[in-house]
Structure formats: C-alpha cells, structure tokens
mmCIF file of C-alpha atoms and ligand atoms in Angstrom:
data_model
loop_
_atom_site.group_PDB
_atom_site.id
_atom_site.type_symbol
_atom_site.label_atom_id
_atom_site.label_comp_id
_atom_site.label_asym_id
_atom_site.label_seq_id
_atom_site.Cartn_x
_atom_site.Cartn_y
_atom_site.Cartn_z
ATOM 1 C CA UNK A 1 -0.109 -0.130 -0.192
ATOM 2 C CA UNK A 2 1.268 3.662 -0.664
ATOM 3 C CA UNK A 3 0.102 6.979 -0.395
ATOM 4 C CA UNK A 4 -0.029 8.614 -3.821
ATOM 5 C CA UNK A 5 0.016 12.419 -4.189
ATOM 6 C CA UNK A 6 -3.363 14.269 -4.930
ATOM 7 C CA UNK A 7 -3.581 16.507 -7.526
ATOM 8 C CA UNK A 8 -5.640 19.661 -7.688
ATOM 9 C CA UNK A 9 -6.768 22.354 -9.723
ATOM 10 C CA UNK A 10 -5.846 23.524 -12.504
ATOM 11 C CA UNK A 11 -4.598 19.720 -13.250
ATOM 12 C CA UNK A 12 -6.516 19.087 -16.835
ATOM 13 C CA UNK A 13 -7.001 15.495 -15.445
ATOM 14 C CA UNK A 14 -9.625 16.926 -12.920
ATOM 15 C CA UNK A 15 -11.354 17.431 -16.048
ATOM 16 C CA UNK A 16 -11.511 14.056 -17.720
ATOM 17 C CA UNK A 17 -14.416 11.563 -17.844
ATOM 18 C CA UNK A 18 -13.518 8.510 -16.022
ATOM 19 C CA UNK A 19 -14.190 5.095 -17.644
ATOM 20 C CA UNK A 20 -15.803 2.289 -16.158
ATOM 21 C CA UNK A 21 -14.067 -0.911 -14.330
ATOM 22 C CA UNK A 22 -13.955 -4.276 -16.141
ATOM 23 C CA UNK A 23 -13.122 -6.280 -13.644
ATOM 24 C CA UNK A 24 -12.745 -6.297 -9.848
ATOM 25 C CA UNK A 25 -9.466 -7.898 -9.215
ATOM 26 C CA UNK A 26 -6.642 -7.754 -7.324
ATOM 27 C CA UNK A 27 -5.144 -4.849 -9.344
ATOM 28 C CA UNK A 28 -8.274 -2.660 -8.625
ATOM 29 C CA UNK A 29 -8.038 -3.603 -4.757
ATOM 30 C CA UNK A 30 -4.638 -2.553 -4.735
ATOM 31 C CA UNK A 31 -5.701 0.794 -6.384
ATOM 32 C CA UNK A 32 -8.650 0.845 -3.896
ATOM 33 C CA UNK A 33 -6.173 0.288 -0.917
ATOM 34 C CA UNK A 34 -4.015 3.123 -2.327
ATOM 35 C CA UNK A 35 -6.608 5.390 -2.631
ATOM 36 C CA UNK A 36 -8.210 4.905 0.917
ATOM 37 C CA UNK A 37 -4.580 5.254 2.185
ATOM 38 C CA UNK A 38 -4.328 8.664 0.306
ATOM 39 C CA UNK A 39 -7.437 9.758 1.358
ATOM 40 C CA UNK A 40 -6.819 9.013 5.623
ATOM 41 C CA UNK A 41 -3.522 10.874 4.872
ATOM 42 C CA UNK A 42 -5.239 13.998 3.499
ATOM 43 C CA UNK A 43 -7.635 14.153 6.461
ATOM 44 C CA UNK A 44 -10.163 13.340 3.816
ATOM 45 C CA UNK A 45 -14.128 11.578 3.898
ATOM 46 C CA UNK A 46 -13.932 11.035 0.074
ATOM 47 C CA UNK A 47 -11.788 10.318 -2.708
ATOM 48 C CA UNK A 48 -12.486 9.712 -6.264
ATOM 49 C CA UNK A 49 -9.469 7.710 -8.697
ATOM 50 C CA UNK A 50 -9.328 10.747 -11.183
ATOM 51 C CA UNK A 51 -7.721 12.533 -7.849
ATOM 52 C CA UNK A 52 -4.672 10.467 -7.538
ATOM 53 C CA UNK A 53 -4.772 10.368 -10.892
ATOM 54 C CA UNK A 54 -6.459 7.367 -12.170
ATOM 55 C CA UNK A 55 -9.483 7.699 -14.729
ATOM 56 C CA UNK A 56 -11.333 4.902 -13.786
ATOM 57 C CA UNK A 57 -15.160 5.067 -12.032
ATOM 58 C CA UNK A 58 -13.859 3.862 -8.847
ATOM 59 C CA UNK A 59 -14.640 5.840 -5.409
ATOM 60 C CA UNK A 60 -13.698 5.136 -1.794
ATOM 61 C CA UNK A 61 -15.283 6.653 1.678
ATOM 62 C CA UNK A 62 -15.500 7.086 5.451
ATOM 63 C CA UNK A 63 -17.759 8.559 6.990
ATOM 64 C CA UNK A 64 -17.074 7.862 10.121
ATOM 65 C CA UNK A 65 -16.573 10.017 13.190
ATOM 66 C CA UNK A 66 -12.786 10.741 14.574
ATOM 67 C CA UNK A 67 -13.970 8.752 17.706
ATOM 68 C CA UNK A 68 -15.391 6.093 15.782
ATOM 69 C CA UNK A 69 -13.715 2.713 14.150
ATOM 70 C CA UNK A 70 -12.962 3.245 10.894
ATOM 71 C CA UNK A 71 -15.976 2.385 8.411
ATOM 72 C CA UNK A 72 -13.814 2.229 4.963
ATOM 73 C CA UNK A 73 -16.726 2.053 1.935
ATOM 74 C CA UNK A 74 -15.707 1.635 -1.724
ATOM 75 C CA UNK A 75 -17.877 2.163 -4.720
ATOM 76 C CA UNK A 76 -17.112 0.600 -8.393
ATOM 77 C CA UNK A 77 -18.851 1.696 -11.458
ATOM 78 C CA UNK A 78 -21.461 3.576 -9.310
ATOM 79 C CA UNK A 79 -24.777 5.091 -10.543
ATOM 80 C CA UNK A 80 -27.014 7.358 -8.959
ATOM 81 C CA UNK A 81 -30.655 7.931 -9.720
ATOM 82 C CA UNK A 82 -33.930 8.735 -8.286
ATOM 83 C CA UNK A 83 -32.662 11.910 -6.501
ATOM 84 C CA UNK A 84 -35.336 13.462 -3.988
ATOM 85 C CA UNK A 85 -37.128 16.854 -5.187
ATOM 86 C CA UNK A 86 -35.831 18.591 -1.778
ATOM 87 C CA UNK A 87 -32.382 20.309 -2.344
ATOM 88 C CA UNK A 88 -30.122 20.460 1.001
ATOM 89 C CA UNK A 89 -27.415 23.136 0.607
ATOM 90 C CA UNK A 90 -23.416 21.821 2.269
ATOM 91 C CA UNK A 91 -20.594 23.974 3.025
ATOM 92 C CA UNK A 92 -18.369 21.918 0.702
ATOM 93 C CA UNK A 93 -14.589 21.538 0.177
ATOM 94 C CA UNK A 94 -12.492 19.279 -2.021
ATOM 95 C CA UNK A 95 -8.884 17.687 -1.126
ATOM 96 C CA UNK A 96 -8.282 18.920 -5.355
ATOM 97 C CA UNK A 97 -9.117 22.699 -4.661
ATOM 98 C CA UNK A 98 -7.457 22.789 -0.656
ATOM 99 C CA UNK A 99 -8.301 25.587 1.594
ATOM 100 C CA UNK A 100 -11.534 26.527 -0.231
ATOM 101 C CA UNK A 101 -15.043 25.699 1.126
ATOM 102 C CA UNK A 102 -18.552 27.052 -0.182
ATOM 103 C CA UNK A 103 -22.224 25.993 -0.153
ATOM 104 C CA UNK A 104 -23.582 23.977 -2.527
ATOM 105 C CA UNK A 105 -27.020 22.474 -2.930
ATOM 106 C CA UNK A 106 -27.672 18.969 -4.034
ATOM 107 C CA UNK A 107 -30.701 16.640 -3.597
ATOM 108 C CA UNK A 108 -30.590 15.328 0.186
ATOM 109 C CA UNK A 109 -31.557 11.502 -0.952
ATOM 110 C CA UNK A 110 -30.366 9.692 -3.792
ATOM 111 C CA UNK A 111 -30.397 5.890 -4.685
ATOM 112 C CA UNK A 112 -27.023 4.448 -5.371
ATOM 113 C CA UNK A 113 -26.271 0.926 -7.560
ATOM 114 C CA UNK A 114 -22.125 -0.013 -7.430
ATOM 115 C CA UNK A 115 -19.936 -3.124 -7.272
ATOM 116 C CA UNK A 116 -18.370 -3.094 -3.945
ATOM 117 C CA UNK A 117 -14.949 -4.117 -2.818
ATOM 118 C CA UNK A 118 -15.517 -7.599 -3.634
ATOM 119 C CA UNK A 119 -17.158 -7.074 -7.000
ATOM 120 C CA UNK A 120 -20.910 -8.316 -5.348
ATOM 121 C CA UNK A 121 -23.525 -5.443 -6.425
ATOM 122 C CA UNK A 122 -25.120 -3.448 -4.115
ATOM 123 C CA UNK A 123 -27.923 -1.037 -3.993
ATOM 124 C CA UNK A 124 -28.917 1.685 -1.449
ATOM 125 C CA UNK A 125 -30.007 5.116 -0.302
ATOM 126 C CA UNK A 126 -27.946 7.437 0.615
ATOM 127 C CA UNK A 127 -28.968 10.229 2.743
ATOM 128 C CA UNK A 128 -27.188 12.873 5.087
ATOM 129 C CA UNK A 129 -23.506 13.337 4.551
ATOM 130 C CA UNK A 130 -23.344 10.222 2.201
ATOM 131 C CA UNK A 131 -25.859 11.741 0.160
ATOM 132 C CA UNK A 132 -23.016 15.065 -0.266
ATOM 133 C CA UNK A 133 -20.190 13.168 -0.270
ATOM 134 C CA UNK A 134 -21.832 10.618 -2.611
ATOM 135 C CA UNK A 135 -22.472 13.129 -5.129
ATOM 136 C CA UNK A 136 -19.373 15.035 -4.729
ATOM 137 C CA UNK A 137 -17.543 12.016 -5.773
ATOM 138 C CA UNK A 138 -19.982 11.245 -8.910
ATOM 139 C CA UNK A 139 -19.246 14.314 -10.255
ATOM 140 C CA UNK A 140 -15.642 14.207 -10.251
ATOM 141 C CA UNK A 141 -16.174 10.507 -12.687
ATOM 142 C CA UNK A 142 -17.441 13.218 -15.032
ATOM 143 C CA UNK A 143 -14.968 15.677 -14.692
ATOM 144 C CA UNK A 144 -16.991 18.180 -12.229
ATOM 145 C CA UNK A 145 -15.957 19.944 -9.250
ATOM 146 C CA UNK A 146 -17.786 21.650 -6.544
ATOM 147 C CA UNK A 147 -16.214 24.989 -7.540
ATOM 148 C CA UNK A 148 -17.716 24.560 -11.010
ATOM 149 C CA UNK A 149 -21.340 25.406 -9.181
ATOM 150 C CA UNK A 150 -20.106 28.812 -7.968
ATOM 151 C CA UNK A 151 -20.085 32.024 -9.860
ATOM 152 C CA UNK A 152 -16.982 32.551 -12.415
ATOM 153 C CA UNK A 153 -15.395 35.265 -10.308
ATOM 154 C CA UNK A 154 -15.400 32.409 -6.993
ATOM 155 C CA UNK A 155 -14.056 29.745 -9.144
ATOM 156 C CA UNK A 156 -11.218 31.585 -10.743
ATOM 157 C CA UNK A 157 -10.581 33.221 -7.368
ATOM 158 C CA UNK A 158 -10.711 29.605 -5.752
ATOM 159 C CA UNK A 159 -7.990 28.005 -8.198
ATOM 160 C CA UNK A 160 -5.802 31.256 -7.835
ATOM 161 C CA UNK A 161 -5.766 30.541 -4.531
ATOM 162 C CA UNK A 162 -4.645 26.737 -4.689
ATOM 163 C CA UNK A 163 -1.930 27.986 -7.477
ATOM 164 C CA UNK A 164 -0.284 30.076 -5.110
ATOM 165 C CA UNK A 165 -0.288 27.708 -2.433
ATOM 166 C CA UNK A 166 1.172 25.332 -4.708
ATOM 167 C CA UNK A 167 3.534 27.670 -5.918
ATOM 168 C CA UNK A 168 4.972 28.477 -2.245
ATOM 169 C CA UNK A 169 5.012 24.678 -1.380
ATOM 170 C CA UNK A 170 6.984 23.794 -4.169
ATOM 171 C CA UNK A 171 9.199 26.666 -3.230
ATOM 172 C CA UNK A 172 9.639 25.706 0.545
ATOM 173 C CA UNK A 173 10.500 21.854 -0.644
ATOM 174 C CA UNK A 174 13.279 23.428 -2.397
ATOM 175 C CA UNK A 175 14.502 25.176 0.649
HETATM 176 O O1 GNR B 201 -12.899 15.387 2.593
HETATM 177 C C1 GNR B 201 -13.726 15.703 2.084
HETATM 178 N N1 GNR B 201 -14.610 16.475 2.548
HETATM 179 C C2 GNR B 201 -15.879 16.988 2.151
HETATM 180 C C3 GNR B 201 -16.762 18.078 2.405
HETATM 181 C C4 GNR B 201 -17.739 18.281 2.293
HETATM 182 C C5 GNR B 201 -18.333 17.705 1.149
HETATM 183 C C6 GNR B 201 -17.004 17.127 0.351
HETATM 184 C C7 GNR B 201 -16.488 16.603 0.542
HETATM 185 S S1 GNR B 201 -15.328 15.269 -0.072
HETATM 186 C C8 GNR B 201 -13.800 15.924 0.481
HETATM 187 C C9 GNR B 201 -13.200 15.039 -0.005
HETATM 188 C C10 GNR B 201 -12.746 14.745 -1.528
HETATM 189 O O2 GNR B 201 -12.319 15.756 -2.383
HETATM 190 N N2 GNR B 201 -13.301 14.279 -2.075
HETATM 191 O O3 GNR B 201 -13.613 14.312 -3.982
HETATM 192 NI NI1 NI B 202 -13.468 16.393 -4.296
#
C-alpha cells in the first residue's frame, strides 16, 4: 500500500470523464487500498480515483467520526438515480481544491447502485452526509468539481488561491 499524491486544480486531468471498470480484481483492490490510505493521510472523507490521476470509475469513502472505528467503503462503477426533489445546502470542500469551502445545494437523498470491494452488486439509499459525499464524488467521475457550481469570480479566485498555495509549497520544498 502506498500514499499517492492528490492532484489539485488547475490540473487538466480533473476534467476527464472517468471510464468504467471491467473487473474488480486484485489490481483494482490495490488501487482502492492506495486511495483509502491517501484519503486518510489527507484527512478526507471521500476520494475519486481521478484525484490520484487514475481515470477509472472508483470511489472510496469513510464517514466515521474521529472517535468511531474506521468504516471504509468502496464504490466501483457507481450509478445514481431517484434524486429527491428536496435540495439541501452544504459547505463543501475538496482535496483537489484545498483550503476552499463554499456552499453547494444538492438533492438530500439519492439511490446508489455499485459494485463493492469484492465486486458484489449493491443498491442503497444515501442520505445526509453520505448523500452529499457520494454526489460530490460522482461529479469527479464526470470531470466536475464543486467550484464549478460557484460564480465564475469565486471559481477563478479558488483556482488562483490553490495555484499560489502549490507554488509556495514547491518553493518551501526546495528550500
Ligand atoms: O474530504 C472531503 N470533505 C468534504 C466535505 C464536504 C463535502 C464533500 C467533501 S469530499 C472531500 C474529499 C474530496 O475531495 N473528495 O473528492
Ligand atoms: Ni473532491
């Protein structure tokens, strides 16, 4: 297992549409293990494969609170349907847009069908934080970031902020 680097805006790979997985095999489980470890290392609650530069339809998530036991979850080829009519705002963040947070409105309930870590088909209803996170991650699979829902001004500011952050970090690393 390895912690992989999480790519940030404006990396053009974040705009790619990720491709379906053909088989849930050991190689894919290795990727999912790395993704989970990378997500934990970055203190995230969800991660899409494209955030480590792999354009596959794979998501990992752990919504357990700090004082709870880890509860890793894996979603391969997820499909969302039956969104509720009720929109709920939530202050979102993204490991690919670090230090930026803003409100996004999404349906508060969605159905999700996917293959799990063992390749078993699953079908469930997501609500609350699970609904927020799975929709945020599904967007990554389509090359969409939460800042794409903000005004152009806010989006441009967010990208500039991350660019500066990464530039300062590169300089610090060299020093
Ligand atoms: O760690 C994350 N926190 C978060 C908070 C509110 C809404 C969505 C998220 S997902 C984010 C990790 C991430 O970037 N996943 O793609
Ligand atoms: Ni994200």
